[in-house]
Short mmCIF file of C-alpha atoms in Angstrom, two decimals:
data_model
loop_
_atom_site.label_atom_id
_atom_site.label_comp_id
_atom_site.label_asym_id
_atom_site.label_seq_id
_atom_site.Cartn_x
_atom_site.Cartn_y
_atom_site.Cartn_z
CA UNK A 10 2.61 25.85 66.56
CA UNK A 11 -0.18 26.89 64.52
CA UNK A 12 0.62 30.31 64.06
CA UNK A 13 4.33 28.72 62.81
CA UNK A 14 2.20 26.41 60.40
CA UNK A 15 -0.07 29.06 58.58
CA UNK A 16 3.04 31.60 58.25
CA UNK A 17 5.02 28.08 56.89
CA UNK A 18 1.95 27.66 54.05
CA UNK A 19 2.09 31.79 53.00
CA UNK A 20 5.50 31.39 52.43
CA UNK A 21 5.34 28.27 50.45
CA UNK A 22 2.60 29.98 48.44
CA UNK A 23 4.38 33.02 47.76
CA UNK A 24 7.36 31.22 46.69
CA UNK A 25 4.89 29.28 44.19
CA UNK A 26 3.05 32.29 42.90
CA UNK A 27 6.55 33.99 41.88
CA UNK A 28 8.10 30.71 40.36
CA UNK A 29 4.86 31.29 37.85
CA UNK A 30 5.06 35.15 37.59
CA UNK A 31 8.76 34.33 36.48
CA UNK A 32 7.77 31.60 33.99
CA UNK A 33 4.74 33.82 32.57
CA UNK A 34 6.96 36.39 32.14
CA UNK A 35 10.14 34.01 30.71
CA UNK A 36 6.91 32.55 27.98
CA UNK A 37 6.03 36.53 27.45
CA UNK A 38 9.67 37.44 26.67
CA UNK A 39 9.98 34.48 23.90
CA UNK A 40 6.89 34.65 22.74
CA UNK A 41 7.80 37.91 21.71
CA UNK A 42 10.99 37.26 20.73
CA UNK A 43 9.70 34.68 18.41
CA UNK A 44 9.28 35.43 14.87
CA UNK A 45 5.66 36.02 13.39
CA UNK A 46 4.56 32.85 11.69
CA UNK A 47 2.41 33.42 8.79
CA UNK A 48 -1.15 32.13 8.39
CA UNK A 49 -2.58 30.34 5.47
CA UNK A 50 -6.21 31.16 4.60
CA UNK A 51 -8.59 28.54 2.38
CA UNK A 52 -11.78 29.44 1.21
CA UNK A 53 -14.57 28.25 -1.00
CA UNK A 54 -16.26 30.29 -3.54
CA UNK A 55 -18.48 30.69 -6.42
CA UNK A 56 -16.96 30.85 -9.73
CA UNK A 57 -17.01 33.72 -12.08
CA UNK A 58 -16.61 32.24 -15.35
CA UNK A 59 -15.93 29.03 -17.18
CA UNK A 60 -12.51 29.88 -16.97
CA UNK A 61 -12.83 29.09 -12.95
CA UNK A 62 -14.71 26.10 -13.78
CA UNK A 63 -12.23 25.16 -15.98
CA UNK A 64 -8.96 25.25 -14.08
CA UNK A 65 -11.03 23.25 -11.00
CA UNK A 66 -11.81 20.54 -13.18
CA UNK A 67 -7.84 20.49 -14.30
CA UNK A 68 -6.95 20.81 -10.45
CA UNK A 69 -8.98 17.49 -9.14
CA UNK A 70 -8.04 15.49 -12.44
CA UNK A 71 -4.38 16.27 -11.23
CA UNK A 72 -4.88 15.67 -7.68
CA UNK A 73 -6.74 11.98 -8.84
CA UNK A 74 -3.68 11.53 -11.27
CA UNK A 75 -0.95 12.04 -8.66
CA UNK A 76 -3.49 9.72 -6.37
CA UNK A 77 -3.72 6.67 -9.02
CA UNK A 78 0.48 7.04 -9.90
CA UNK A 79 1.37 4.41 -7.64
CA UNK A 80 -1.25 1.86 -9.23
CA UNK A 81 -0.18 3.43 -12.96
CA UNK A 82 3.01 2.90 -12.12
CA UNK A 83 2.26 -0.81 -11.46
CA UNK A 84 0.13 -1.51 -13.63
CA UNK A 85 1.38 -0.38 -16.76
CA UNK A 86 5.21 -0.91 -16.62
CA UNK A 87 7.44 -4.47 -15.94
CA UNK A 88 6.90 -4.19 -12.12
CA UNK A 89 4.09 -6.78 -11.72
CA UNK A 90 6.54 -9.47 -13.45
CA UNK A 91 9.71 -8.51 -11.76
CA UNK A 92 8.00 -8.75 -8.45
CA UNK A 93 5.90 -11.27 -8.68
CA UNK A 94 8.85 -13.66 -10.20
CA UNK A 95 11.04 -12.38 -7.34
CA UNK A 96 8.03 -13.20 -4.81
CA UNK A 97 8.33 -16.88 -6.43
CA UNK A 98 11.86 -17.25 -5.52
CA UNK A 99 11.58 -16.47 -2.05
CA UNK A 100 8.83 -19.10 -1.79
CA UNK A 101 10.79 -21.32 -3.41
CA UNK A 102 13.91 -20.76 -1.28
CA UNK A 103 11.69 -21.37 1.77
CA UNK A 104 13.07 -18.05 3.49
CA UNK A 105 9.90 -16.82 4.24
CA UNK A 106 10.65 -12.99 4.56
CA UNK A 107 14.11 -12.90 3.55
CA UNK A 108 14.69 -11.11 1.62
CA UNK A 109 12.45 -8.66 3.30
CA UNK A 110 9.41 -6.79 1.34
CA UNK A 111 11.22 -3.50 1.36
CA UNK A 112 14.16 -5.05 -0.20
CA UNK A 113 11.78 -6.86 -2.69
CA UNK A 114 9.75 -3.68 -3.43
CA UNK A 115 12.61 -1.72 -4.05
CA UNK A 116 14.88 -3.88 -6.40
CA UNK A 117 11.57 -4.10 -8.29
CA UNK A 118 10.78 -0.92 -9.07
CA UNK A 119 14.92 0.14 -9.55
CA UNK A 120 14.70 -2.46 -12.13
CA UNK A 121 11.24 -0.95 -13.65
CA UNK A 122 13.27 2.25 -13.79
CA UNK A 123 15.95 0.30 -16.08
CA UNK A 124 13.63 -1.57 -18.01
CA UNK A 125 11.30 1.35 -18.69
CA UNK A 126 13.90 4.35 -18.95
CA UNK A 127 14.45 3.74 -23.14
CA UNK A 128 10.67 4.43 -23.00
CA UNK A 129 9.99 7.01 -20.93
CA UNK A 130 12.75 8.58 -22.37
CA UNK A 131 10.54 8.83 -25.57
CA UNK A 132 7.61 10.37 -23.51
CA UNK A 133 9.72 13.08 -22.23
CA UNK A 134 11.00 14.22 -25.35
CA UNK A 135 8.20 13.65 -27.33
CA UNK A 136 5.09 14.85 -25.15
CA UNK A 137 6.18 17.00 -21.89
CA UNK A 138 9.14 18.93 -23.37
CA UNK A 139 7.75 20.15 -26.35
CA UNK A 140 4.58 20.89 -23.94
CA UNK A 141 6.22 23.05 -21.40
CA UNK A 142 7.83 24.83 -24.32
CA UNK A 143 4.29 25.59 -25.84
CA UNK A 144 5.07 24.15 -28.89
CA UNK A 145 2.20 21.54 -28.80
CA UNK A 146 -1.40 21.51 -27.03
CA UNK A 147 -2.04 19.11 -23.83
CA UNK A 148 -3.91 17.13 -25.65
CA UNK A 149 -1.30 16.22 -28.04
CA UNK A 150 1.22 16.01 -25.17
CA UNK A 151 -1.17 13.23 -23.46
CA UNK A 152 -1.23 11.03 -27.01
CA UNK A 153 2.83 11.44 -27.47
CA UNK A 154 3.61 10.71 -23.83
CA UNK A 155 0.87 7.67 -23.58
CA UNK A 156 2.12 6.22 -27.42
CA UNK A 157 5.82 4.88 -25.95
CA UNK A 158 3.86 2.65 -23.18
CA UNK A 159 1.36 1.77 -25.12
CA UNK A 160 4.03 0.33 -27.64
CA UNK A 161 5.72 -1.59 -24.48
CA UNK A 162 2.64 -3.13 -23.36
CA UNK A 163 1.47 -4.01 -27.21
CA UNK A 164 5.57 -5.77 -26.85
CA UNK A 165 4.16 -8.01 -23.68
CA UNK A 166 0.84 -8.27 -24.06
CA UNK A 167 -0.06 -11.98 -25.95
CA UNK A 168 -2.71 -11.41 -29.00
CA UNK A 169 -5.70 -13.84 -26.81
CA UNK A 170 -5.51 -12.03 -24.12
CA UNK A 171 -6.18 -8.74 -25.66
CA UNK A 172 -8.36 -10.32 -28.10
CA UNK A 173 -10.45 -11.31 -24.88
CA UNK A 174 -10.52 -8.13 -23.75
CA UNK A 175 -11.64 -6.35 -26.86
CA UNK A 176 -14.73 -9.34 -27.13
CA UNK A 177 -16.04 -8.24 -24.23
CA UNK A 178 -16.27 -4.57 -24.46
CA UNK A 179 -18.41 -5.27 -27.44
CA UNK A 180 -16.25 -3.03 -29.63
CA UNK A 181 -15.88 -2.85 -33.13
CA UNK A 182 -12.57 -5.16 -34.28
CA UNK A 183 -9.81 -2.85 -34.37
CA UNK A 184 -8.29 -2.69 -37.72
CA UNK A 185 -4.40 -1.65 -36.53
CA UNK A 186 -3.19 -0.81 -32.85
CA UNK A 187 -3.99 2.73 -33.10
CA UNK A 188 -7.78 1.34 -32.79
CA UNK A 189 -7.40 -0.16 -29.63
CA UNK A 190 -7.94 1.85 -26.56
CA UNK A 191 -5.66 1.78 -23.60
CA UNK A 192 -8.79 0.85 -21.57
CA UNK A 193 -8.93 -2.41 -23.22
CA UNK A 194 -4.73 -2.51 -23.31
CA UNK A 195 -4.05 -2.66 -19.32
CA UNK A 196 -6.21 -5.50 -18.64
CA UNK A 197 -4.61 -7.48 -21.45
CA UNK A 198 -1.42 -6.86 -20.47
CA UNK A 199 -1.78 -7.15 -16.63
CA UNK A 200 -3.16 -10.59 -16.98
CA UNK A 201 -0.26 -11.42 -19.86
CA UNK A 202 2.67 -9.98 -17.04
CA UNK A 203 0.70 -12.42 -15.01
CA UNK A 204 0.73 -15.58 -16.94
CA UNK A 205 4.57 -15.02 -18.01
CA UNK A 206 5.49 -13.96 -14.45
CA UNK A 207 4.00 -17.68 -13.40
CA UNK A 208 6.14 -19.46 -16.25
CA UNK A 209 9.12 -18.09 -14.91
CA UNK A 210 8.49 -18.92 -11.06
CA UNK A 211 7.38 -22.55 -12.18
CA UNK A 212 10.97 -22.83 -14.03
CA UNK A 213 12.70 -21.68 -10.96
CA UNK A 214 10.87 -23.75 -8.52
CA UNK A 215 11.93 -26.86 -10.71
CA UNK A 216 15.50 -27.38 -9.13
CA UNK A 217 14.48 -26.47 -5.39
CA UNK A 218 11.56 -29.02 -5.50
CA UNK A 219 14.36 -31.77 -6.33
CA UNK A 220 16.43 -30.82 -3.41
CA UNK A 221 13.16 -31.14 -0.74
CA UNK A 222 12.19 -34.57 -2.52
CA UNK A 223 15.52 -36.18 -1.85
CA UNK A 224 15.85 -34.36 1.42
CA UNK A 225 12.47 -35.78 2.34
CA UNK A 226 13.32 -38.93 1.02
CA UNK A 227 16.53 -39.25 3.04
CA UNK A 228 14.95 -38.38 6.25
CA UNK A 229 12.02 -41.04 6.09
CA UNK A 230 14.59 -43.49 5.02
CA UNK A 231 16.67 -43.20 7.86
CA UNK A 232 13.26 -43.01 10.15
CA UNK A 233 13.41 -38.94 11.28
CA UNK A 234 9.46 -38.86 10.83
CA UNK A 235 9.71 -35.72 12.84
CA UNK A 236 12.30 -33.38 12.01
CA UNK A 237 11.24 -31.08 9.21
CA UNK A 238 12.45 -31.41 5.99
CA UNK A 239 12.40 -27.86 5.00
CA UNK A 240 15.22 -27.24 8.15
CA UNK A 241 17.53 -29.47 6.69
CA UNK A 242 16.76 -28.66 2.89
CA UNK A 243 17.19 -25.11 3.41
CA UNK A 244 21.11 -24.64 3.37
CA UNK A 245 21.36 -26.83 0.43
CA UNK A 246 19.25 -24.62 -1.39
CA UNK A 247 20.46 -21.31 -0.33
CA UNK A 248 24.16 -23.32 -1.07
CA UNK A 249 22.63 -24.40 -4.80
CA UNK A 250 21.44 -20.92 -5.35
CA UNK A 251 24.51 -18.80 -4.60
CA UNK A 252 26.90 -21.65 -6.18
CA UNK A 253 25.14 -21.29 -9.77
CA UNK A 254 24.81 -17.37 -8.90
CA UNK A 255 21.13 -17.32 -8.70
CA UNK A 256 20.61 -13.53 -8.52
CA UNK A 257 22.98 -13.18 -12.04
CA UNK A 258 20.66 -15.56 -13.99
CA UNK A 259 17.59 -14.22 -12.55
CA UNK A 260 17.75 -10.95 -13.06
CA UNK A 261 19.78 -11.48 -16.50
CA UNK A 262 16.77 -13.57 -17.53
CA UNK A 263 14.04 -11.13 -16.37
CA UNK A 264 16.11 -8.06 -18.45
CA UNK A 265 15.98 -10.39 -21.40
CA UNK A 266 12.32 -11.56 -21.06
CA UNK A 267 11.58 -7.91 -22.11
CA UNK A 268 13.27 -7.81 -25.57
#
């Protein structure tokens, strides 16, 4: 019985040890079958000249550009109103996350793409055609692409709140809009976005606060201490807002808020 038992184990090794032999030499066969993948190299070295210098310097100040384009984007277009008012009517619909962010995100920034495209129209023709043609330095293509924003946000952006801005960088008083830097210009105009952005959300929470008072109202009249008023007040609004066509106005009013 034992001699059956060790010649039982050689076998079952042997049939093991060929099942791998066959898949070694299966992985061989593709391996070598497989096309050669090329190999990509980095390395870090001195530079030789200026000119070396030079294009590194251009290389990071592109990489932090391309970095910061989200936040540019944001910051220096309509997005933070459209958003932000949007963000008001979902509060003041009590939906909570409907619509959901992504939804909210991405009406926002189609709509910065409609509000803004006149404009950055202008920058393309003005600064990065006529650079990629050589026909002006990058220098000048930075000032020509920059001067169509800057003229939006000069459009939004209320005179106190840049004058606070430009009191306290300690500059000199600028003498035209030419003189103010876009440094001082973002701020002012962020914060401006900001305070009309609020306007609008306090004008649209107006009729949705009248429906939860007399909801609230009717419930502690008729003694229903504990069912929530924001269940019951909840259709009516959603009914109120898609009676008068809430997104129409809304969005017909942002548009217009920007002309």
């Amino acid at each position: 019985m034992e001699w059956k038992s060790l010649r039982g184990k050689k076998m079952l090794f042997g049939v093991a040890g060929a099942a791998l032999a066959a898949a070694l030499a299966i992985g061989g066969g593709i391996a070598s079958a497989a096309p050669a993948v090329p190999s990509v190299n980095l390395s870090v070295g001195t530079a030789s000249g200026p000119q070396d210098v030079s294009v590194t310097l251009q290389i990071m100040a592109l990489l932090t550009v391309l970095s910061l384009a989200p936040s540019i984007l944001m910051m220096t277009t309509s997005f933070v109103r459209i958003v932000v008012v949007i963000g008001f009517l979902r509060n003041a619909l009590s939906t909570q996350n409907v619509p959901p962010n992504q939804i909210v995100i991405a009406l926002s920034l189609f709509l910065t793409f409609y509000i803004m495209a006149p404009y950055w129209g202008q920058a393309n023709e003005q600064g990065i055609q006529p650079y990629l043609a050589g026909e002006i330095t990058q220098e000048q293509a930075i000032d020509n692409v920059a001067q169509p924003i800057r003229e939006f946000m000069f459009k939004q952006t209320r005179e106190s709140d840049l004058a606070l801005f430009v009191n306290l960088s300690d500059a000199e008083r600028p003498e035209s809009q030419e003189d103010v830097s876009t440094m001082t210009l973002i701020p002012a105009f962020i914060i401006s976005e900001l305070k009309t952005a609020f306007q609008l959300g306090f004008m649209i929470y107006i009729p949705f606060i009248v429906i939860d008072m007399i909801v609230a109202s009717t419930l502690m009249s008729m003694g229903m201490m504990m069912l929530p008023p924001v269940m019951i007040s909840l259709p009516f609004k959603i009914l109120l807002f898609v009676m008068v066509d809430g997104w129409h106005l809304l969005i017909q009013s942002l548009i217009v808020s920007f002309k």
